[in-house]
Short mmCIF file of C-alpha atoms in Angstrom, two decimals:
data_model
loop_
_atom_site.label_atom_id
_atom_site.label_comp_id
_atom_site.label_asym_id
_atom_site.label_seq_id
_atom_site.Cartn_x
_atom_site.Cartn_y
_atom_site.Cartn_z
CA UNK A 18 96.36 104.19 79.35
CA UNK A 19 100.00 103.68 80.26
CA UNK A 20 100.76 101.58 83.31
CA UNK A 21 103.35 102.07 86.02
CA UNK A 22 106.81 102.46 84.45
CA UNK A 23 109.96 101.54 86.31
CA UNK A 24 113.45 102.22 85.04
CA UNK A 25 115.86 100.68 84.63
CA UNK A 26 114.64 97.09 84.37
CA UNK A 27 117.98 95.57 85.39
CA UNK A 28 120.90 96.96 87.30
CA UNK A 29 124.23 95.48 88.47
CA UNK A 30 126.11 97.40 91.15
CA UNK A 31 129.15 96.77 93.31
CA UNK A 32 128.99 96.53 97.08
CA UNK A 33 129.42 99.97 98.68
CA UNK A 34 128.02 101.91 95.71
CA UNK A 35 124.71 103.73 95.69
CA UNK A 36 121.79 103.33 93.29
CA UNK A 37 118.71 105.35 92.22
CA UNK A 38 115.59 103.73 90.82
CA UNK A 39 112.80 105.59 89.13
CA UNK A 40 109.00 105.09 89.00
CA UNK A 41 106.41 106.91 86.94
CA UNK A 42 102.88 106.23 88.24
CA UNK A 43 99.70 105.89 86.24
CA UNK A 44 98.44 109.31 85.13
CA UNK A 45 96.24 110.77 87.88
CA UNK A 46 97.63 108.51 90.60
CA UNK A 47 99.17 110.54 93.35
CA UNK A 48 100.36 107.85 95.76
CA UNK A 49 103.53 105.85 95.05
CA UNK A 50 104.70 102.95 97.21
CA UNK A 51 107.85 100.93 97.04
CA UNK A 52 108.32 97.25 97.88
CA UNK A 53 111.33 94.94 97.99
CA UNK A 54 110.82 91.35 96.79
CA UNK A 55 113.30 88.61 97.66
CA UNK A 56 112.94 84.82 97.65
CA UNK A 57 113.57 84.60 101.38
CA UNK A 58 111.59 87.54 102.77
CA UNK A 59 108.91 87.89 100.09
CA UNK A 60 107.32 91.24 99.43
CA UNK A 61 108.17 93.89 102.03
CA UNK A 62 106.86 97.46 102.26
CA UNK A 63 109.56 100.15 102.03
CA UNK A 64 107.72 103.45 102.00
CA UNK A 65 104.80 105.40 100.56
CA UNK A 66 104.76 108.90 99.14
CA UNK A 67 101.77 111.13 98.57
CA UNK A 68 101.88 114.77 97.49
CA UNK A 69 105.68 114.81 97.72
CA UNK A 70 105.63 113.71 101.37
CA UNK A 71 106.58 110.36 102.84
CA UNK A 72 103.45 109.11 104.56
CA UNK A 73 104.41 105.67 105.78
CA UNK A 74 107.67 103.76 106.21
CA UNK A 75 108.50 100.09 106.58
CA UNK A 76 111.16 98.53 108.71
CA UNK A 77 114.24 99.19 106.58
CA UNK A 78 117.52 100.91 107.51
CA UNK A 79 118.11 104.59 106.70
CA UNK A 80 120.25 103.55 103.68
CA UNK A 81 116.90 103.24 101.88
CA UNK A 82 115.34 106.57 101.01
CA UNK A 83 113.01 108.05 98.50
CA UNK A 84 111.36 111.14 97.22
CA UNK A 85 108.41 112.20 95.12
CA UNK A 86 108.24 115.02 92.64
CA UNK A 87 105.39 117.43 91.90
CA UNK A 88 104.35 115.33 88.88
CA UNK A 89 104.02 112.30 91.26
CA UNK A 90 107.05 110.53 89.79
CA UNK A 91 109.13 108.93 92.49
CA UNK A 92 112.71 107.82 92.98
CA UNK A 93 114.18 105.52 95.59
CA UNK A 94 117.88 105.54 96.56
CA UNK A 95 119.89 102.83 98.31
CA UNK A 96 123.28 104.01 99.60
CA UNK A 97 126.27 101.86 100.64
CA UNK A 98 124.89 98.81 98.86
CA UNK A 99 125.18 95.41 100.56
CA UNK A 100 124.93 91.96 98.94
CA UNK A 101 121.65 91.45 100.75
CA UNK A 102 120.15 94.37 98.90
CA UNK A 103 119.94 92.25 95.75
CA UNK A 104 116.22 92.05 95.03
CA UNK A 105 113.35 92.96 92.75
CA UNK A 106 112.24 96.51 93.69
CA UNK A 107 108.58 97.11 92.83
CA UNK A 108 106.78 100.42 92.64
CA UNK A 109 102.97 100.62 92.98
CA UNK A 110 100.73 103.60 92.38
CA UNK A 111 97.22 104.30 93.60
CA UNK A 112 94.73 107.16 93.58
CA UNK A 113 94.98 108.01 97.27
CA UNK A 114 97.17 107.43 100.25
CA UNK A 115 96.81 104.05 101.90
CA UNK A 116 95.40 101.03 100.09
CA UNK A 117 91.72 101.83 99.75
CA UNK A 118 91.77 101.84 95.96
CA UNK A 119 94.25 99.06 95.38
CA UNK A 120 97.63 99.19 93.82
CA UNK A 121 98.84 98.91 90.27
CA UNK A 122 102.39 97.55 90.28
CA UNK A 123 105.12 98.15 87.77
CA UNK A 124 107.29 95.31 86.42
CA UNK A 125 110.06 96.22 88.82
CA UNK A 126 113.78 96.85 88.74
CA UNK A 127 116.01 93.82 89.25
CA UNK A 128 119.01 94.97 91.32
CA UNK A 129 122.04 92.68 91.64
CA UNK A 130 124.80 93.66 94.06
CA UNK A 131 128.16 91.96 93.46
CA UNK B 22 102.70 94.55 113.31
CA UNK B 23 100.58 92.50 110.95
CA UNK B 24 101.59 88.91 110.09
CA UNK B 25 100.06 87.06 107.13
CA UNK B 26 100.40 83.26 106.77
CA UNK B 27 99.63 81.68 103.34
CA UNK B 28 99.07 78.03 102.47
CA UNK B 29 99.94 75.97 100.54
CA UNK B 30 103.24 77.19 99.10
CA UNK B 31 102.74 75.04 96.00
CA UNK B 32 99.43 73.77 94.59
CA UNK B 33 99.09 71.56 91.58
CA UNK B 34 95.63 70.91 90.11
CA UNK B 35 94.25 69.37 86.93
CA UNK B 36 92.94 71.72 84.32
CA UNK B 37 89.24 72.30 84.94
CA UNK B 38 89.43 71.57 88.64
CA UNK B 39 89.13 74.10 91.42
CA UNK B 40 91.99 75.64 93.43
CA UNK B 41 91.78 77.08 96.94
CA UNK B 42 94.47 79.17 98.64
CA UNK B 43 94.12 80.11 102.31
CA UNK B 44 95.54 82.97 104.37
CA UNK B 45 95.36 83.99 108.02
CA UNK B 46 96.15 87.37 109.51
CA UNK B 47 97.01 88.54 113.00
CA UNK B 48 95.93 92.18 113.25
CA UNK B 49 92.26 92.52 114.03
CA UNK B 50 92.44 96.14 112.79
CA UNK B 51 93.16 94.97 109.26
CA UNK B 52 90.21 95.74 107.01
CA UNK B 53 91.44 95.37 103.45
CA UNK B 54 92.41 92.06 101.85
CA UNK B 55 93.62 92.02 98.23
CA UNK B 56 94.85 89.07 96.17
CA UNK B 57 97.60 89.45 93.53
CA UNK B 58 98.76 87.26 90.69
CA UNK B 59 102.41 87.46 89.61
CA UNK B 60 103.64 85.97 86.37
CA UNK B 61 107.27 85.45 85.54
CA UNK B 62 109.07 88.74 84.81
CA UNK B 63 106.07 90.87 85.79
CA UNK B 64 104.90 92.78 88.82
CA UNK B 65 101.94 91.54 90.90
CA UNK B 66 98.54 92.21 89.37
CA UNK B 67 95.46 92.81 91.57
CA UNK B 68 92.85 90.18 90.70
CA UNK B 69 90.27 90.66 93.45
CA UNK B 70 89.96 92.34 96.82
CA UNK B 71 87.57 92.33 99.75
CA UNK B 72 86.89 94.70 102.59
CA UNK B 73 86.03 93.74 106.11
CA UNK B 74 82.36 94.69 105.82
CA UNK B 75 81.85 92.00 103.20
CA UNK B 76 81.93 88.20 103.69
CA UNK B 77 82.30 87.09 100.07
CA UNK B 78 83.03 88.61 96.68
CA UNK B 79 82.95 86.95 93.26
CA UNK B 80 84.26 87.90 89.84
CA UNK B 81 83.60 85.31 87.16
CA UNK B 82 85.80 82.21 88.05
CA UNK B 83 87.44 83.91 91.03
CA UNK B 84 85.95 84.34 94.49
CA UNK B 85 87.25 85.46 97.86
CA UNK B 86 85.76 84.71 101.26
CA UNK B 87 86.53 86.43 104.53
CA UNK B 88 85.96 85.24 108.08
CA UNK B 89 86.74 88.15 110.39
CA UNK B 90 86.13 86.19 113.56
CA UNK B 91 88.64 83.51 112.64
CA UNK B 92 90.88 86.05 110.87
CA UNK B 93 91.24 84.08 107.71
CA UNK B 94 90.39 84.62 104.06
CA UNK B 95 90.58 82.40 100.99
CA UNK B 96 90.84 82.63 97.24
CA UNK B 97 88.84 80.20 95.17
CA UNK B 98 89.46 79.66 91.45
CA UNK B 99 87.02 77.44 89.61
CA UNK B 100 87.37 75.75 86.15
CA UNK B 101 91.10 76.38 86.18
CA UNK B 102 92.87 77.06 82.89
CA UNK B 103 96.53 76.93 81.87
CA UNK B 104 96.77 80.75 82.03
CA UNK B 105 95.93 80.57 85.72
CA UNK B 106 99.42 79.17 86.36
CA UNK B 107 101.32 81.81 88.33
CA UNK B 108 102.29 82.81 91.88
CA UNK B 109 99.40 84.14 93.98
CA UNK B 110 99.86 86.46 96.96
CA UNK B 111 97.39 87.38 99.65
CA UNK B 112 97.81 90.59 101.61
CA UNK B 113 96.27 92.52 104.46
CA UNK B 114 96.30 96.12 105.58
CA UNK B 115 94.55 98.85 107.57
CA UNK B 116 93.41 100.94 104.63
CA UNK B 117 93.64 104.64 104.82
CA UNK B 118 96.10 107.05 106.42
CA UNK B 119 98.57 105.62 108.81
CA UNK B 120 98.61 102.22 107.24
CA UNK B 121 101.94 100.45 107.08
CA UNK B 122 101.50 99.37 103.53
CA UNK B 123 100.38 95.95 102.54
CA UNK B 124 101.64 92.90 104.48
CA UNK B 125 101.96 90.02 102.07
CA UNK B 126 101.86 86.27 102.47
CA UNK B 127 104.80 84.27 101.10
CA UNK B 128 102.95 83.27 97.97
CA UNK B 129 101.44 80.11 96.43
CA UNK B 130 102.84 78.69 93.22
CA UNK B 131 99.77 77.44 91.34
CA UNK B 132 100.50 74.86 88.66
CA UNK B 133 97.73 73.85 86.28
CA UNK B 134 98.37 70.35 84.85
CA UNK B 135 96.99 69.79 81.30
#
C-alpha cells in the first residue's frame, strides 16, 4: 500500500513570501502530524490534525498554520518566511490521535529560504 | 515540557559487533518510547517501540530496554550489518489525547565499519 506522500520534495522561496506544503496520509490513517527538522534544533513537533481539527500544537509562532481536509489530506502553511524557516518539513500519519499506534513518516519537503 | 537526551552523537562499530544507544527523558508522565532510523534523503522510519508497562522488547537483531525509575531507555543492535548505517532517533511522549507530539533526541549517527 502507498506510504505517506509529501509534495513538493524541494522548494526554494524568498524571505517574506509564503509557502504551502501538502501531505497525503496512508489510506485509512486519520491523524496527520507535522514536524520541522533542522541540524541545530533536530526534530520538533509543529501540530497534529485529526478529523479536520487541530488537536495539538507545538511551540511555533502563528506564522505556521495547517489544515486537514475531509479525506485526511493535510496542508501546512508558513507565512512571511524567514531565513530560519529553512528546514526539512516532515509529515507523519497514524491511525488515531496521539502516538499510540506509531507514526509513518513521509520523505519530507526540503524548504530553502533565500 | 519533555526533554530527551541522546548519547552518543556518533557511534562507529565494526561490522558484526553490537551497538548501544542511550536516551534519558525528563517527564515521568511519558509512557511511549519509539526508535526511528533515518537514512539519507528519507523520512524517519519506526524500527521498534516500547510502552511503559514493558521493560524490554526484542525484534530479531534489535532490542529496546526501559528503566522507568531511572527514566532511561536504550536501543541495542546486535550483529551489525552495513545497512544498519544511518541516523537513529529516540523519542518520548504521553500517548493519547492531549499529547504534545513526540519529543525527539538529537540523533546518533551510527557508522558500521567493514
